[in-house]
Short mmCIF file of C-alpha atoms in Angstrom, two decimals:
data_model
loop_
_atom_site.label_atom_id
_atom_site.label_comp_id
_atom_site.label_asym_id
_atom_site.label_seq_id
_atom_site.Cartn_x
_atom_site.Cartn_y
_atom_site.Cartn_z
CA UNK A 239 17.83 30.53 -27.74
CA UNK A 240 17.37 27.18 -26.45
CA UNK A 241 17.24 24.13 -29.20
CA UNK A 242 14.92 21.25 -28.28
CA UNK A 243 16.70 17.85 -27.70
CA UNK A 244 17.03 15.38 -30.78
CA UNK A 245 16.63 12.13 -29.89
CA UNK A 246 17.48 10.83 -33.01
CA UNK A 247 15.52 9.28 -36.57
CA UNK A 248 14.92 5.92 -37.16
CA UNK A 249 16.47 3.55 -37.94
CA UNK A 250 19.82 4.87 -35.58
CA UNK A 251 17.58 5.15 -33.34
CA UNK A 252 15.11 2.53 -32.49
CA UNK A 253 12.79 3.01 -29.53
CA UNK A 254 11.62 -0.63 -29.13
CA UNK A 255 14.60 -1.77 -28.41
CA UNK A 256 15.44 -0.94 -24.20
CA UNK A 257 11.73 -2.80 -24.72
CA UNK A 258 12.50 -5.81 -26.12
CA UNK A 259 13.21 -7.78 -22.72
CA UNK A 260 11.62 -7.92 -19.28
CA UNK A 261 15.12 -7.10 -17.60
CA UNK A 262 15.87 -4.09 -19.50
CA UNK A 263 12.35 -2.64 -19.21
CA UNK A 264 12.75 -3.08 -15.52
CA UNK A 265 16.59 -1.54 -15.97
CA UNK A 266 14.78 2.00 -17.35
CA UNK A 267 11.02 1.89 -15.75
CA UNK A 268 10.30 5.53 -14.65
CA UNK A 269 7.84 4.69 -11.75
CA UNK A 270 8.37 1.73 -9.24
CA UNK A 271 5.43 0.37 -7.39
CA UNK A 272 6.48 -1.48 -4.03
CA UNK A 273 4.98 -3.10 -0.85
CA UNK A 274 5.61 0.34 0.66
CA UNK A 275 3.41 2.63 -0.98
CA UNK A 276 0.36 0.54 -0.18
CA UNK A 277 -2.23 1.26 2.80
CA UNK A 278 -5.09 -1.44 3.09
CA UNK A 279 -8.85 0.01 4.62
CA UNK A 280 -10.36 -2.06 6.54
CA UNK A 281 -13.96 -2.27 8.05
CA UNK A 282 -14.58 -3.00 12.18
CA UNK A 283 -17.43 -4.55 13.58
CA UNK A 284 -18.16 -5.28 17.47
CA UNK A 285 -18.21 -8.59 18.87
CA UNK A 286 -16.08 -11.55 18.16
CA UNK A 287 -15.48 -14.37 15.11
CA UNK A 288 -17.38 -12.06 13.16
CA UNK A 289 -16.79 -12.22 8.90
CA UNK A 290 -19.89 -10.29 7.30
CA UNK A 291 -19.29 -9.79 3.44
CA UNK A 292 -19.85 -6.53 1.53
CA UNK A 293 -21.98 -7.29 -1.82
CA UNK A 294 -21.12 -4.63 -3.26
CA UNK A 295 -17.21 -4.95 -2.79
CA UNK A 296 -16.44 -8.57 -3.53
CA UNK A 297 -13.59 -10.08 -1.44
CA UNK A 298 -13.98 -7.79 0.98
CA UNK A 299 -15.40 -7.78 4.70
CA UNK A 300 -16.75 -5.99 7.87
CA UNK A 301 -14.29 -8.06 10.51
CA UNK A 302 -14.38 -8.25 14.11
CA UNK A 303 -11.34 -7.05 16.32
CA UNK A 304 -10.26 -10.44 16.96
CA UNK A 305 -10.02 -10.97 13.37
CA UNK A 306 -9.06 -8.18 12.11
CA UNK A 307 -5.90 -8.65 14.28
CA UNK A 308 -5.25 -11.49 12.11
CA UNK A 309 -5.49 -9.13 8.70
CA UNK A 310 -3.22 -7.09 10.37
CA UNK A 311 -0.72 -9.42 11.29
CA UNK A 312 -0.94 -10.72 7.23
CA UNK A 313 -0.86 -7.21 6.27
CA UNK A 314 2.39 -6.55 8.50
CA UNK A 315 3.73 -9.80 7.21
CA UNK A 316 3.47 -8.80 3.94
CA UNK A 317 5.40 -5.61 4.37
CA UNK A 318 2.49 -3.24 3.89
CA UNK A 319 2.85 -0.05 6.15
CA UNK A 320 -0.05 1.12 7.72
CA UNK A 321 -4.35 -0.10 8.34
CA UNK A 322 -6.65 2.56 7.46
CA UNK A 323 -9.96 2.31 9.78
CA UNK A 324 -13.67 2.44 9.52
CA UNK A 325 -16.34 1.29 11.80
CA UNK A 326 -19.53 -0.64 11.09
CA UNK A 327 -21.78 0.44 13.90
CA UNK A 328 -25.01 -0.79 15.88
CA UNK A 329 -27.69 1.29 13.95
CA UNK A 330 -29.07 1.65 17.23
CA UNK A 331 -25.70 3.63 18.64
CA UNK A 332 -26.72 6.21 15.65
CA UNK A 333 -27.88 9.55 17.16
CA UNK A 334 -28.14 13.09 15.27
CA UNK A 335 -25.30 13.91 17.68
CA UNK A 336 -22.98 11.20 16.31
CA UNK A 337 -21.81 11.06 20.05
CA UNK A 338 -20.37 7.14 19.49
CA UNK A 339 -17.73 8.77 17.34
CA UNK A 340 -16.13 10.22 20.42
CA UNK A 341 -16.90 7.64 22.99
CA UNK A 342 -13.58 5.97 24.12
CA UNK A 343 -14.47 2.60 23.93
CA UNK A 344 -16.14 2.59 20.66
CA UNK A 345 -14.94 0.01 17.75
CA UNK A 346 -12.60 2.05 16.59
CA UNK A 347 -10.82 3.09 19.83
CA UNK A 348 -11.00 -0.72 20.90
CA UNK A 349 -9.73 -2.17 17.91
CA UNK A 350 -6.53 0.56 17.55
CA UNK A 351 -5.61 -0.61 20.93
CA UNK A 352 -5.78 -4.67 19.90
CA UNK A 353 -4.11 -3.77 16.51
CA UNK A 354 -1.36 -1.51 18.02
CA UNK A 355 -0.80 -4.28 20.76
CA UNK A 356 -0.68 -7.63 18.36
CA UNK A 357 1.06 -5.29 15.80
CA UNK A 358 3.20 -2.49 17.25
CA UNK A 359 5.21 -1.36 14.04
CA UNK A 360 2.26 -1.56 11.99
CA UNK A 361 0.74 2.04 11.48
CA UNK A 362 -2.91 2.99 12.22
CA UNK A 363 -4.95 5.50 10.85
CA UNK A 364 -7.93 6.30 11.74
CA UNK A 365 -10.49 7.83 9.87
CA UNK A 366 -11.84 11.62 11.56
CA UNK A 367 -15.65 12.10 10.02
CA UNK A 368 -19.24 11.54 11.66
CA UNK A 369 -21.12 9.42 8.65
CA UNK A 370 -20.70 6.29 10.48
CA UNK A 371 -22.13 7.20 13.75
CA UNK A 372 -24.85 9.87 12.50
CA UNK A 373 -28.64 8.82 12.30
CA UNK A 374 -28.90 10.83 9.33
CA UNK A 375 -25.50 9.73 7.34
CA UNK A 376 -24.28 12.94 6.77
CA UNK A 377 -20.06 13.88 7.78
CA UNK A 378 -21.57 16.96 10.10
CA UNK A 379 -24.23 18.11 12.54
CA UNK A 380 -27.01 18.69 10.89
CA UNK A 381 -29.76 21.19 12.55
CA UNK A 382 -33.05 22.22 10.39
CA UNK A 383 -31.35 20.64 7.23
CA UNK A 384 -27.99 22.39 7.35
CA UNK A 385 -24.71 20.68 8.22
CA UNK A 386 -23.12 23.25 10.80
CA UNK A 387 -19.53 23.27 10.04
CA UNK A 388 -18.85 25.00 13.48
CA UNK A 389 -20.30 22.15 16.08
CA UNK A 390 -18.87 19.75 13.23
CA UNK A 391 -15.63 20.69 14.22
CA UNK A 392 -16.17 20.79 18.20
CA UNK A 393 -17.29 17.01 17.83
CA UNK A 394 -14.11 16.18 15.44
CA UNK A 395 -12.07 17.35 17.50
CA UNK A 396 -13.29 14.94 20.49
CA UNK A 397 -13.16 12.26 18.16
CA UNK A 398 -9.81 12.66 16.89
CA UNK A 399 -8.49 12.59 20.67
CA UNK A 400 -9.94 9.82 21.60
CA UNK A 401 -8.53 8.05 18.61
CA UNK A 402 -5.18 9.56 19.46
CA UNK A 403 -5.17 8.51 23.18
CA UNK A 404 -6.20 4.78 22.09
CA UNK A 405 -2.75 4.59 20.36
CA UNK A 406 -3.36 5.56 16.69
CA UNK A 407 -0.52 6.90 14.61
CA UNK A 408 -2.50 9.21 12.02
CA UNK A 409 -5.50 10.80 12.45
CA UNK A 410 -7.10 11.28 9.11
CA UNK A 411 -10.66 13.77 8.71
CA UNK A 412 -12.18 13.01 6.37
CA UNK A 413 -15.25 15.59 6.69
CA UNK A 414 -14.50 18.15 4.55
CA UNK A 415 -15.29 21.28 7.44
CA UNK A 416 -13.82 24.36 7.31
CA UNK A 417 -10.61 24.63 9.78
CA UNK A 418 -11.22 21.23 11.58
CA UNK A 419 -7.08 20.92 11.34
CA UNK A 420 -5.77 23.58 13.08
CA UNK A 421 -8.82 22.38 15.90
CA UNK A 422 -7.77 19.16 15.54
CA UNK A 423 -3.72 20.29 15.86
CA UNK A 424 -4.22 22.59 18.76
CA UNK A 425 -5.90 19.46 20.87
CA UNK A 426 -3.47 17.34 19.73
CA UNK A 427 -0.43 19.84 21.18
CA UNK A 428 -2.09 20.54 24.33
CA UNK A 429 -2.68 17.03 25.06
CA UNK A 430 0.65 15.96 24.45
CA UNK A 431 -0.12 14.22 21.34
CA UNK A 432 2.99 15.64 19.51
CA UNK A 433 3.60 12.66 17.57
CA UNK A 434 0.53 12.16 16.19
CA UNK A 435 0.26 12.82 12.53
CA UNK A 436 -2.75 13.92 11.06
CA UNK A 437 -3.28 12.83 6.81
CA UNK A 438 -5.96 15.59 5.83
CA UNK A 439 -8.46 14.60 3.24
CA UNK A 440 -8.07 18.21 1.96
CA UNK A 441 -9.28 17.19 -2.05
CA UNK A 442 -12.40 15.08 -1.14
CA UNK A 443 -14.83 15.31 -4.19
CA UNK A 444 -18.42 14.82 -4.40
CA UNK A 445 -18.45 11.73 -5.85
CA UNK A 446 -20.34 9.01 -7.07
CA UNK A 447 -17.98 6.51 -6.57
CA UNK A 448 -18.47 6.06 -3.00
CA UNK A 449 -21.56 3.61 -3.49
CA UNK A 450 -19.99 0.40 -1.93
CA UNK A 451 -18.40 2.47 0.82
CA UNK A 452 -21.47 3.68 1.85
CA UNK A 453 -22.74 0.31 2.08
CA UNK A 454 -19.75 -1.33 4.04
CA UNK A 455 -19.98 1.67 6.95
CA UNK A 456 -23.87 0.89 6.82
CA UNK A 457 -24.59 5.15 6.55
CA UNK A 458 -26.05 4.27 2.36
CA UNK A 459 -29.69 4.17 3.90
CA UNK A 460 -29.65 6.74 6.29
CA UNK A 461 -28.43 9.15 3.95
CA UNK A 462 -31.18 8.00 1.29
CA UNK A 463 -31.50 10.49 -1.29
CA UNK A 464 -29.41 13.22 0.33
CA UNK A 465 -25.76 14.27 -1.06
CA UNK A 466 -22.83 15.86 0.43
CA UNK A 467 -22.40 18.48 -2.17
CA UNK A 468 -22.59 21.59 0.59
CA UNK A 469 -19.07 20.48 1.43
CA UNK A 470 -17.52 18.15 -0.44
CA UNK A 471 -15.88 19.38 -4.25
CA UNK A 472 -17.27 19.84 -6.81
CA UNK A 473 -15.70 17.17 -9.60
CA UNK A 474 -15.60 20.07 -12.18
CA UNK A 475 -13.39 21.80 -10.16
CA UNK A 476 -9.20 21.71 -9.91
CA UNK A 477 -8.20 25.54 -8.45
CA UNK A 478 -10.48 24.73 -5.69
CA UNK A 479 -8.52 21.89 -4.72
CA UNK A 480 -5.41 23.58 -4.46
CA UNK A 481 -6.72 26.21 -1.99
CA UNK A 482 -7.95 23.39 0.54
CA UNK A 483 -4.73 21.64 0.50
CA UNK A 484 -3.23 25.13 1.27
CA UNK A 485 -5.42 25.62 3.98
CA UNK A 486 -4.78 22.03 4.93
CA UNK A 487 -1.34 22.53 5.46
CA UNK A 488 -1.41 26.08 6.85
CA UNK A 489 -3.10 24.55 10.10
CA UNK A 490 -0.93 22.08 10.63
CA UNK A 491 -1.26 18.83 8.02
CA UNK A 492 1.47 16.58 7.92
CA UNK A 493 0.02 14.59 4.47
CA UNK A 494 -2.68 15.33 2.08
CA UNK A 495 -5.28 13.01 0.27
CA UNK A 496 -6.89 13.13 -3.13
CA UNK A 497 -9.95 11.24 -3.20
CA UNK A 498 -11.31 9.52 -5.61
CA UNK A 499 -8.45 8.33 -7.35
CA UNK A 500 -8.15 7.18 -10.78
CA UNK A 501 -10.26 9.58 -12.63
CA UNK A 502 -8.59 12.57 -10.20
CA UNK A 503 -4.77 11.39 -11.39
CA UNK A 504 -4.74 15.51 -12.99
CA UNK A 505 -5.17 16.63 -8.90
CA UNK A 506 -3.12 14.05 -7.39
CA UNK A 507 0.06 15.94 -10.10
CA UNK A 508 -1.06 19.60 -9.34
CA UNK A 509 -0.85 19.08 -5.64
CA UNK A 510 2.48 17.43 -5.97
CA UNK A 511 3.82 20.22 -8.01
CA UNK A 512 2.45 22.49 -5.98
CA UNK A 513 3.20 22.05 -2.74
CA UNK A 514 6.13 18.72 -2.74
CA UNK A 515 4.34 17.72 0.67
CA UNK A 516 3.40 13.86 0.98
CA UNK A 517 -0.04 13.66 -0.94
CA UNK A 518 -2.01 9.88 -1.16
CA UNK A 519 -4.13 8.96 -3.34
CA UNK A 520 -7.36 7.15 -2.34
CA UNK A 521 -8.60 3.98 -4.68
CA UNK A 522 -12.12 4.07 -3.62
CA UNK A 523 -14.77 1.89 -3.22
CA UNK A 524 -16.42 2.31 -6.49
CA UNK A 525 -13.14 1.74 -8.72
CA UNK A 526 -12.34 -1.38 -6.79
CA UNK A 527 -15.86 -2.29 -7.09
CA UNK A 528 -15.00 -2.15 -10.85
CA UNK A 529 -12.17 -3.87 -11.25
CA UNK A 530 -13.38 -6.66 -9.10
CA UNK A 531 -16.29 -7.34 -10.61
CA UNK A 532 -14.71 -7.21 -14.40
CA UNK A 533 -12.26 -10.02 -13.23
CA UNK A 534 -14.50 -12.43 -11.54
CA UNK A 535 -16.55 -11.81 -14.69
CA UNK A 536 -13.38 -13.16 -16.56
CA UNK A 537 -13.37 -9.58 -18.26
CA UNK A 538 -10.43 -8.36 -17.34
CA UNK A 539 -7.53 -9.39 -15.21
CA UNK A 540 -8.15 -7.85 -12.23
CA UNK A 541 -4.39 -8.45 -10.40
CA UNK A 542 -3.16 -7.11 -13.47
CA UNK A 543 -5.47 -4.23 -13.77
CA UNK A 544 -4.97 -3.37 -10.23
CA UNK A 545 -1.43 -3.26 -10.25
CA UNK A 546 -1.69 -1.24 -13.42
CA UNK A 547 -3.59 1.22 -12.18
CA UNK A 548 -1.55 1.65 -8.75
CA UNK A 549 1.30 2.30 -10.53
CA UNK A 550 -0.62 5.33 -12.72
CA UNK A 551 -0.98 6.46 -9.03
CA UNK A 552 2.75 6.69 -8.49
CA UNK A 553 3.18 8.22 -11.60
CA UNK A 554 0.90 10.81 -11.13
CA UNK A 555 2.92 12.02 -8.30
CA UNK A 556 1.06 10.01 -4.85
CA UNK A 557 3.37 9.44 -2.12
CA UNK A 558 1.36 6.26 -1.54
CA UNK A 559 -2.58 4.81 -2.29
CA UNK A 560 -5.29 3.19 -0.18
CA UNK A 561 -6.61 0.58 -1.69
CA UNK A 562 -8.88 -2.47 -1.06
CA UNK A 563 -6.27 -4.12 -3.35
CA UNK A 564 -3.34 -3.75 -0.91
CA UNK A 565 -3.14 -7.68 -0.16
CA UNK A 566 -4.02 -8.96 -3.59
CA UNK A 567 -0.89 -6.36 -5.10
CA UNK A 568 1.66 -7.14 -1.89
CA UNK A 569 1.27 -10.73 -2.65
CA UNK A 570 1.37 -10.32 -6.53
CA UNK A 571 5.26 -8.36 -5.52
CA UNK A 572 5.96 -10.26 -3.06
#
């Protein structure tokens, strides 16, 4: 029969002590948070010299291409890996088809190709989900009220090749339909788009934390009232979870993403232990949001806090986080 491990009584052993100074508790931290695990969203608009602030996430901006080149060249600078993307668009491009999202010259496409030419080694991933370019703000087709997961996927797929052929590295969908990966890996073969990775957003909860997201992509008023709960998970659940990352990676998922993140730390562990497959965790909108506003309040520190709360990510088990804090935290370690 096994014995359990003494560690020792006090006062032989006294567990302040590998504590008492900033080089030893650096000699035995557990979980190191570097430059490299951060991946910093960022919002297109079309035209040019455009900065349009997002009220409800302070410090941070819808950009033109020409200067979100510049944010990526900082970002690159800085050592952080890889842009996630999301498009602002015309409200009057919005159509119940969502067709923009597969045009090849929309913001997205446009911008990959400027990033990917200014910045070659810096990795772009672009986000695979309708709500920015549907009239009705919703991630699918919707027809008399339902959102058909079926001609959901069929437009996905178009709009992950697109993205692809524009020069992204990672496609990431972010919809939440049934078997849009293995759709979205067969194109991606037959085209010749080997390399391409695709980061599934296989544990995307119905949450209410995606306020000031909403607001940045401009799809908060369309959707009004509405929710996403027909396809999105349900917060109470964990099981449920597991299965769509299993699906996830049956049809051909190279990474995973948990999203939220902070208060879904207890899914971001189970996947890990789970499966051992890359698995990101997303800081959203609404805990930035949070932070942000507590430290320009002067209520909390907010580099501090957002450091704090990266590295509870890492701990947890993520690979890596998006967060709208990528630049503050690369600077703070730099």
């Amino acid at each position: 029969m096994a014995h359990p491990v003494s560690y020792g009584t006090f006062p032989r052993t006294r567990l302040r002590r590998p504590r008492m100074t900033d080089w030893s508790r650096r000699m035995v931290a557990e979980t190191r948070l570097s430059v490299d695990d951060l991946i910093l969203p960022v919002f297109v608009i079309a035209g040019r010299n455009q900065r349009v602030a997002i009220p409800s996430m302070p410090g941070v901006e819808r950009q033109s291409i020409d200067i979100l080149v510049e944010t990526a060249r900082h970002a690159e600078k800085l050592g952080i890996p890889a842009l996630a993307l999301f498009p602002y668009i015309d409200p009057a491009l919005k159509t119940e088809d969502a067709r923009e999202a597969y045009n090849p010259d929309n913001v997205v496409c446009e911008a990959t190709k400027a990033i990917k030419d200014a910045c070659p080694n810096l990795g772009i991933i672009t986000d695979v989900a309708l709500d920015p370019f549907n009239s009705n703000g919703q991630d699918g087709v919707v027809i008399d009220g339902e959102i058909l997961n079926d001609e959901t996927t069929e437009a996905l797929v178009r709009q992950a090749l697109v993205q692809a052929q524009a020069g992204c590295d990672i496609v990431a969908p972010s919809d939440m339909m049934d078997g849009r990966i293995a759709a979205i890996r067969d194109v991606l073969e037959t085209e010749n788009l080997k390399k391409v990775q695709i980061m599934a957003y296989a544990a995307k909860y119905a949450s209410s934390f995606y306020g000031p997201f909403r607001d940045a992509i401009g799809s908060a008023s369309a959707l009004g009232k509405a929710d996403k709960k027909t396809y999105q998970l349900n917060p109470a659940n964990s099981d449920e979870a597991l299965r769509e990352v299993a699906y996830d990676l049956d049809e051909g998922a190279d990474s995973v993403i948990v999203k939220p993140g902070l208060p879904y730390l207890d899914i971001v562990r189970r996947v890990r232990d789970s499966f051992g497959v890359p698995v990101f965790a997303y800081q959203v909108s609404g805990e930035y949001a949070m932070l942000r506003a507590a430290g320009d309040n002067g209520w909390l520190d907010y580099t501090a806090c957002a450091v704090e709360t990266l590295a509870c990510f890492k701990r947890a088990g993520a690979s890596g986080i998006l967060t709208y804090s990528a630049i503050d935290v690369a600077e703070y370690l730099d």
